[in-house]
């Protein structure tokens, strides 16, 4: 069970080191996304296996409490509401560290959260929308008029894929394992549903 491999612990609070972290942002976490890959990774079943112990989590949303000297005020200010995707850090690492109260992360992986959005609404942005975008645009080059079948359309990545494919002008079919799972994908923009269960 997952309880056998995870624990809540006290770790040193990160700070911004003026020598090494000049491009970093220190975020006080308000929300963190957690997805199935985090569950797999904690059990050692994911393709990226960090050395133990480690802090899991790829997505974090919160307030900027400090920043390095190379981070421009034009881009990020102390007090800003931000989202960070730790998988986008230049150092790589597979997206770790977001399930913490405070996290120091490269400013390259930090994005503003508009005031009209509740911070909780962007907490799973990376795991869902980055994967969906990569599949649809980078691999599939989806565009207007294309027909896209989204398998597992009622899950996080599936729902993101439905929304993004629709926004790209594609015709979307939502593949779901049960008829009752087709409601949300159709609300997200799928024109048709396919129940394969």
PDB file of C-alpha atoms in Angstrom:
ATOM      1  CA  UNK A   1       0.000   0.000   0.000  1.00  0.00           C
ATOM      2  CA  UNK A   2       0.983   3.601  -0.620  1.00  0.00           C
ATOM      3  CA  UNK A   3       0.981   4.267   3.132  1.00  0.00           C
ATOM      4  CA  UNK A   4       3.958   1.943   3.448  1.00  0.00           C
ATOM      5  CA  UNK A   5       6.142   4.093   1.192  1.00  0.00           C
ATOM      6  CA  UNK A   6       5.094   7.671   2.010  1.00  0.00           C
ATOM      7  CA  UNK A   7       5.311   9.719   5.163  1.00  0.00           C
ATOM      8  CA  UNK A   8       4.905  13.316   6.202  1.00  0.00           C
ATOM      9  CA  UNK A   9       8.214  14.673   7.406  1.00  0.00           C
ATOM     10  CA  UNK A  10       9.883  17.893   8.483  1.00  0.00           C
ATOM     11  CA  UNK A  11      12.626  18.956   6.104  1.00  0.00           C
ATOM     12  CA  UNK A  12      14.696  22.138   6.047  1.00  0.00           C
ATOM     13  CA  UNK A  13      12.819  25.091   4.552  1.00  0.00           C
ATOM     14  CA  UNK A  14      14.416  26.021   1.233  1.00  0.00           C
ATOM     15  CA  UNK A  15      15.900  29.473   0.773  1.00  0.00           C
ATOM     16  CA  UNK A  16      17.248  31.433  -2.167  1.00  0.00           C
ATOM     17  CA  UNK A  17      21.038  31.212  -2.155  1.00  0.00           C
ATOM     18  CA  UNK A  18      22.480  34.394  -3.715  1.00  0.00           C
ATOM     19  CA  UNK A  19      25.245  32.427  -5.424  1.00  0.00           C
ATOM     20  CA  UNK A  20      23.534  29.289  -6.726  1.00  0.00           C
ATOM     21  CA  UNK A  21      19.827  30.195  -6.949  1.00  0.00           C
ATOM     22  CA  UNK A  22      19.939  33.525  -8.785  1.00  0.00           C
ATOM     23  CA  UNK A  23      17.290  32.339 -11.276  1.00  0.00           C
ATOM     24  CA  UNK A  24      15.079  30.608  -8.677  1.00  0.00           C
ATOM     25  CA  UNK A  25      11.762  31.556  -7.140  1.00  0.00           C
ATOM     26  CA  UNK A  26      10.678  30.542  -3.627  1.00  0.00           C
ATOM     27  CA  UNK A  27       6.984  29.625  -3.542  1.00  0.00           C
ATOM     28  CA  UNK A  28       4.741  29.211  -0.525  1.00  0.00           C
ATOM     29  CA  UNK A  29       2.482  26.386  -1.687  1.00  0.00           C
ATOM     30  CA  UNK A  30      -1.279  26.779  -1.456  1.00  0.00           C
ATOM     31  CA  UNK A  31      -2.192  23.805  -3.682  1.00  0.00           C
ATOM     32  CA  UNK A  32      -0.247  20.935  -5.167  1.00  0.00           C
ATOM     33  CA  UNK A  33      -1.421  18.595  -7.864  1.00  0.00           C
ATOM     34  CA  UNK A  34      -1.157  14.876  -7.414  1.00  0.00           C
ATOM     35  CA  UNK A  35      -1.723  12.375 -10.169  1.00  0.00           C
ATOM     36  CA  UNK A  36      -1.364   8.679 -10.849  1.00  0.00           C
ATOM     37  CA  UNK A  37       2.331   8.978 -11.912  1.00  0.00           C
ATOM     38  CA  UNK A  38       3.125  10.375  -8.442  1.00  0.00           C
ATOM     39  CA  UNK A  39       1.492   7.279  -6.932  1.00  0.00           C
ATOM     40  CA  UNK A  40       3.529   4.989  -9.211  1.00  0.00           C
ATOM     41  CA  UNK A  41       6.766   6.884  -8.584  1.00  0.00           C
ATOM     42  CA  UNK A  42       6.354   6.620  -4.802  1.00  0.00           C
ATOM     43  CA  UNK A  43       6.228   2.841  -5.178  1.00  0.00           C
ATOM     44  CA  UNK A  44       9.242   2.716  -7.519  1.00  0.00           C
ATOM     45  CA  UNK A  45       7.030   1.730 -10.472  1.00  0.00           C
ATOM     46  CA  UNK A  46       7.474   4.852 -12.630  1.00  0.00           C
ATOM     47  CA  UNK A  47      10.122   5.273 -15.346  1.00  0.00           C
ATOM     48  CA  UNK A  48      11.804   8.080 -13.378  1.00  0.00           C
ATOM     49  CA  UNK A  49      13.147   6.734 -10.084  1.00  0.00           C
ATOM     50  CA  UNK A  50      14.585   9.479  -7.875  1.00  0.00           C
ATOM     51  CA  UNK A  51      17.055   8.637  -5.131  1.00  0.00           C
ATOM     52  CA  UNK A  52      15.434   8.131  -1.742  1.00  0.00           C
ATOM     53  CA  UNK A  53      14.276   9.969   0.226  1.00  0.00           C
ATOM     54  CA  UNK A  54      12.632  12.526  -2.036  1.00  0.00           C
ATOM     55  CA  UNK A  55       9.660  14.904  -2.068  1.00  0.00           C
ATOM     56  CA  UNK A  56       7.126  13.919  -4.739  1.00  0.00           C
ATOM     57  CA  UNK A  57       4.967  16.199  -6.848  1.00  0.00           C
ATOM     58  CA  UNK A  58       5.247  18.045 -10.144  1.00  0.00           C
ATOM     59  CA  UNK A  59       2.618  20.805  -9.918  1.00  0.00           C
ATOM     60  CA  UNK A  60       2.423  23.546  -7.295  1.00  0.00           C
ATOM     61  CA  UNK A  61       0.416  26.755  -7.029  1.00  0.00           C
ATOM     62  CA  UNK A  62       1.076  29.473  -4.492  1.00  0.00           C
ATOM     63  CA  UNK A  63       2.597  32.849  -3.711  1.00  0.00           C
ATOM     64  CA  UNK A  64       6.128  34.043  -4.449  1.00  0.00           C
ATOM     65  CA  UNK A  65       7.875  34.818  -1.147  1.00  0.00           C
ATOM     66  CA  UNK A  66      11.423  35.357  -2.455  1.00  0.00           C
ATOM     67  CA  UNK A  67      13.357  35.286  -5.700  1.00  0.00           C
ATOM     68  CA  UNK A  68      16.884  35.271  -6.999  1.00  0.00           C
ATOM     69  CA  UNK A  69      18.661  38.378  -8.239  1.00  0.00           C
ATOM     70  CA  UNK A  70      18.426  37.308 -11.910  1.00  0.00           C
ATOM     71  CA  UNK A  71      14.606  37.092 -11.832  1.00  0.00           C
ATOM     72  CA  UNK A  72      13.238  40.297 -13.348  1.00  0.00           C
ATOM     73  CA  UNK A  73      10.421  42.223 -11.653  1.00  0.00           C
ATOM     74  CA  UNK A  74       8.873  42.484 -15.120  1.00  0.00           C
ATOM     75  CA  UNK A  75       8.333  38.726 -15.065  1.00  0.00           C
ATOM     76  CA  UNK A  76       7.823  37.729 -11.422  1.00  0.00           C
ATOM     77  CA  UNK A  77       7.356  39.819  -8.279  1.00  0.00           C
ATOM     78  CA  UNK A  78       7.236  38.861  -4.617  1.00  0.00           C
ATOM     79  CA  UNK A  79       3.579  38.315  -3.742  1.00  0.00           C
ATOM     80  CA  UNK A  80       2.602  37.115  -7.234  1.00  0.00           C
ATOM     81  CA  UNK A  81       0.212  34.183  -7.578  1.00  0.00           C
ATOM     82  CA  UNK A  82       2.075  31.559  -9.613  1.00  0.00           C
ATOM     83  CA  UNK A  83       1.952  28.016 -10.944  1.00  0.00           C
ATOM     84  CA  UNK A  84       5.155  25.964 -11.236  1.00  0.00           C
ATOM     85  CA  UNK A  85       5.738  22.764 -13.168  1.00  0.00           C
ATOM     86  CA  UNK A  86       8.915  21.237 -11.742  1.00  0.00           C
ATOM     87  CA  UNK A  87       9.307  18.975 -14.775  1.00  0.00           C
ATOM     88  CA  UNK A  88      10.143  22.110 -16.797  1.00  0.00           C
ATOM     89  CA  UNK A  89      13.185  22.974 -14.679  1.00  0.00           C
ATOM     90  CA  UNK A  90      16.373  23.052 -16.759  1.00  0.00           C
ATOM     91  CA  UNK A  91      17.975  20.579 -14.337  1.00  0.00           C
ATOM     92  CA  UNK A  92      15.259  18.029 -15.144  1.00  0.00           C
ATOM     93  CA  UNK A  93      14.587  15.582 -12.376  1.00  0.00           C
ATOM     94  CA  UNK A  94      11.263  14.273 -13.546  1.00  0.00           C
ATOM     95  CA  UNK A  95       9.056  16.730 -11.736  1.00  0.00           C
ATOM     96  CA  UNK A  96       9.741  16.469  -8.018  1.00  0.00           C
ATOM     97  CA  UNK A  97       9.350  18.551  -4.886  1.00  0.00           C
ATOM     98  CA  UNK A  98       5.897  20.096  -5.262  1.00  0.00           C
ATOM     99  CA  UNK A  99       4.286  18.305  -2.305  1.00  0.00           C
ATOM    100  CA  UNK A 100       5.914  20.650   0.180  1.00  0.00           C
ATOM    101  CA  UNK A 101       4.910  23.787   2.039  1.00  0.00           C
ATOM    102  CA  UNK A 102       7.747  25.758   0.421  1.00  0.00           C
ATOM    103  CA  UNK A 103       9.597  25.034  -2.806  1.00  0.00           C
ATOM    104  CA  UNK A 104      12.507  26.691  -4.578  1.00  0.00           C
ATOM    105  CA  UNK A 105      12.186  26.255  -8.326  1.00  0.00           C
ATOM    106  CA  UNK A 106      13.753  27.683 -11.484  1.00  0.00           C
ATOM    107  CA  UNK A 107      11.894  30.752 -12.732  1.00  0.00           C
ATOM    108  CA  UNK A 108      11.853  29.029 -16.150  1.00  0.00           C
ATOM    109  CA  UNK A 109       9.184  26.713 -14.712  1.00  0.00           C
ATOM    110  CA  UNK A 110       7.042  29.439 -13.091  1.00  0.00           C
ATOM    111  CA  UNK A 111       3.990  31.067 -14.674  1.00  0.00           C
ATOM    112  CA  UNK A 112       1.556  33.736 -13.436  1.00  0.00           C
ATOM    113  CA  UNK A 113      -1.938  32.715 -12.327  1.00  0.00           C
ATOM    114  CA  UNK A 114      -4.549  35.285 -13.407  1.00  0.00           C
ATOM    115  CA  UNK A 115      -6.506  36.855 -10.538  1.00  0.00           C
ATOM    116  CA  UNK A 116      -9.826  35.634 -11.952  1.00  0.00           C
ATOM    117  CA  UNK A 117      -8.767  31.985 -11.563  1.00  0.00           C
ATOM    118  CA  UNK A 118      -8.920  30.223  -8.229  1.00  0.00           C
ATOM    119  CA  UNK A 119      -5.472  28.782  -7.527  1.00  0.00           C
ATOM    120  CA  UNK A 120      -6.922  25.301  -7.012  1.00  0.00           C
ATOM    121  CA  UNK A 121      -8.136  25.255 -10.625  1.00  0.00           C
ATOM    122  CA  UNK A 122      -4.575  25.160 -11.990  1.00  0.00           C
ATOM    123  CA  UNK A 123      -3.031  22.728  -9.490  1.00  0.00           C
ATOM    124  CA  UNK A 124      -2.954  19.801 -11.956  1.00  0.00           C
ATOM    125  CA  UNK A 125      -2.116  21.816 -15.030  1.00  0.00           C
ATOM    126  CA  UNK A 126       1.243  20.199 -15.781  1.00  0.00           C
ATOM    127  CA  UNK A 127       0.464  16.508 -15.504  1.00  0.00           C
ATOM    128  CA  UNK A 128      -2.735  16.903 -17.492  1.00  0.00           C
ATOM    129  CA  UNK A 129      -2.342  19.703 -20.014  1.00  0.00           C
ATOM    130  CA  UNK A 130       1.376  19.369 -20.775  1.00  0.00           C
ATOM    131  CA  UNK A 131       0.932  15.678 -21.559  1.00  0.00           C
ATOM    132  CA  UNK A 132      -2.184  16.377 -23.630  1.00  0.00           C
ATOM    133  CA  UNK A 133      -0.548  19.215 -25.573  1.00  0.00           C
ATOM    134  CA  UNK A 134       2.569  17.156 -26.259  1.00  0.00           C
ATOM    135  CA  UNK A 135       0.495  14.276 -27.617  1.00  0.00           C
ATOM    136  CA  UNK A 136      -1.849  16.412 -29.684  1.00  0.00           C
ATOM    137  CA  UNK A 137       0.436  19.094 -31.081  1.00  0.00           C
ATOM    138  CA  UNK A 138       4.051  17.939 -30.828  1.00  0.00           C
ATOM    139  CA  UNK A 139       3.445  14.301 -31.808  1.00  0.00           C
ATOM    140  CA  UNK A 140       0.096  14.464 -33.615  1.00  0.00           C
ATOM    141  CA  UNK A 141       0.232  17.958 -35.147  1.00  0.00           C
ATOM    142  CA  UNK A 142      -3.548  18.235 -34.669  1.00  0.00           C
ATOM    143  CA  UNK A 143      -5.219  21.107 -36.448  1.00  0.00           C
ATOM    144  CA  UNK A 144      -8.579  22.392 -37.655  1.00  0.00           C
ATOM    145  CA  UNK A 145     -10.844  19.689 -39.085  1.00  0.00           C
ATOM    146  CA  UNK A 146      -8.778  16.752 -37.801  1.00  0.00           C
ATOM    147  CA  UNK A 147     -10.621  13.863 -36.169  1.00  0.00           C
ATOM    148  CA  UNK A 148      -9.279  12.973 -32.721  1.00  0.00           C
ATOM    149  CA  UNK A 149     -10.281   9.960 -30.626  1.00  0.00           C
ATOM    150  CA  UNK A 150      -9.364  10.519 -26.993  1.00  0.00           C
ATOM    151  CA  UNK A 151      -9.071   7.219 -25.128  1.00  0.00           C
ATOM    152  CA  UNK A 152      -9.743   7.512 -21.402  1.00  0.00           C
ATOM    153  CA  UNK A 153     -11.490  10.838 -22.015  1.00  0.00           C
ATOM    154  CA  UNK A 154     -12.967  11.086 -18.515  1.00  0.00           C
ATOM    155  CA  UNK A 155      -9.580  11.152 -16.747  1.00  0.00           C
ATOM    156  CA  UNK A 156      -7.337  14.154 -16.154  1.00  0.00           C
ATOM    157  CA  UNK A 157      -5.184  13.889 -19.287  1.00  0.00           C
ATOM    158  CA  UNK A 158      -8.217  12.746 -21.281  1.00  0.00           C
ATOM    159  CA  UNK A 159     -10.314  15.760 -20.299  1.00  0.00           C
ATOM    160  CA  UNK A 160      -7.385  18.077 -21.050  1.00  0.00           C
ATOM    161  CA  UNK A 161      -6.988  16.380 -24.448  1.00  0.00           C
ATOM    162  CA  UNK A 162     -10.675  16.885 -25.260  1.00  0.00           C
ATOM    163  CA  UNK A 163     -10.486  20.584 -24.363  1.00  0.00           C
ATOM    164  CA  UNK A 164      -7.228  21.234 -26.220  1.00  0.00           C
ATOM    165  CA  UNK A 165      -8.212  19.252 -29.335  1.00  0.00           C
ATOM    166  CA  UNK A 166     -11.484  21.185 -29.501  1.00  0.00           C
ATOM    167  CA  UNK A 167      -9.584  24.473 -29.072  1.00  0.00           C
ATOM    168  CA  UNK A 168      -7.294  23.403 -31.940  1.00  0.00           C
ATOM    169  CA  UNK A 169     -10.364  23.063 -34.159  1.00  0.00           C
ATOM    170  CA  UNK A 170     -10.496  19.269 -34.222  1.00  0.00           C
ATOM    171  CA  UNK A 171     -13.581  17.079 -34.176  1.00  0.00           C
ATOM    172  CA  UNK A 172     -13.380  15.098 -30.933  1.00  0.00           C
ATOM    173  CA  UNK A 173     -14.670  11.638 -30.060  1.00  0.00           C
ATOM    174  CA  UNK A 174     -14.501  10.805 -26.347  1.00  0.00           C
ATOM    175  CA  UNK A 175     -13.592   7.176 -25.646  1.00  0.00           C
ATOM    176  CA  UNK A 176     -14.815   6.007 -22.239  1.00  0.00           C
ATOM    177  CA  UNK A 177     -15.086   2.648 -20.490  1.00  0.00           C
ATOM    178  CA  UNK A 178     -18.636   3.218 -19.197  1.00  0.00           C
ATOM    179  CA  UNK A 179     -21.550   5.216 -20.576  1.00  0.00           C
ATOM    180  CA  UNK A 180     -21.821   7.327 -17.399  1.00  0.00           C
ATOM    181  CA  UNK A 181     -18.237   8.533 -17.878  1.00  0.00           C
ATOM    182  CA  UNK A 182     -19.174  10.273 -21.140  1.00  0.00           C
ATOM    183  CA  UNK A 183     -20.983  13.235 -19.567  1.00  0.00           C
ATOM    184  CA  UNK A 184     -17.967  15.332 -18.552  1.00  0.00           C
ATOM    185  CA  UNK A 185     -16.034  14.862 -21.817  1.00  0.00           C
ATOM    186  CA  UNK A 186     -19.105  15.941 -23.790  1.00  0.00           C
ATOM    187  CA  UNK A 187     -19.411  19.023 -21.563  1.00  0.00           C
ATOM    188  CA  UNK A 188     -15.708  19.723 -22.256  1.00  0.00           C
ATOM    189  CA  UNK A 189     -16.283  19.745 -26.016  1.00  0.00           C
ATOM    190  CA  UNK A 190     -16.377  16.186 -27.338  1.00  0.00           C
ATOM    191  CA  UNK A 191     -18.832  15.993 -30.217  1.00  0.00           C
ATOM    192  CA  UNK A 192     -19.362  12.246 -29.927  1.00  0.00           C
ATOM    193  CA  UNK A 193     -18.764   9.480 -27.453  1.00  0.00           C
ATOM    194  CA  UNK A 194     -17.551   5.896 -27.859  1.00  0.00           C
ATOM    195  CA  UNK A 195     -18.092   3.453 -25.015  1.00  0.00           C
ATOM    196  CA  UNK A 196     -15.566   0.627 -25.316  1.00  0.00           C
ATOM    197  CA  UNK A 197     -16.333  -1.035 -21.973  1.00  0.00           C
TER     198      UNK A 197
END
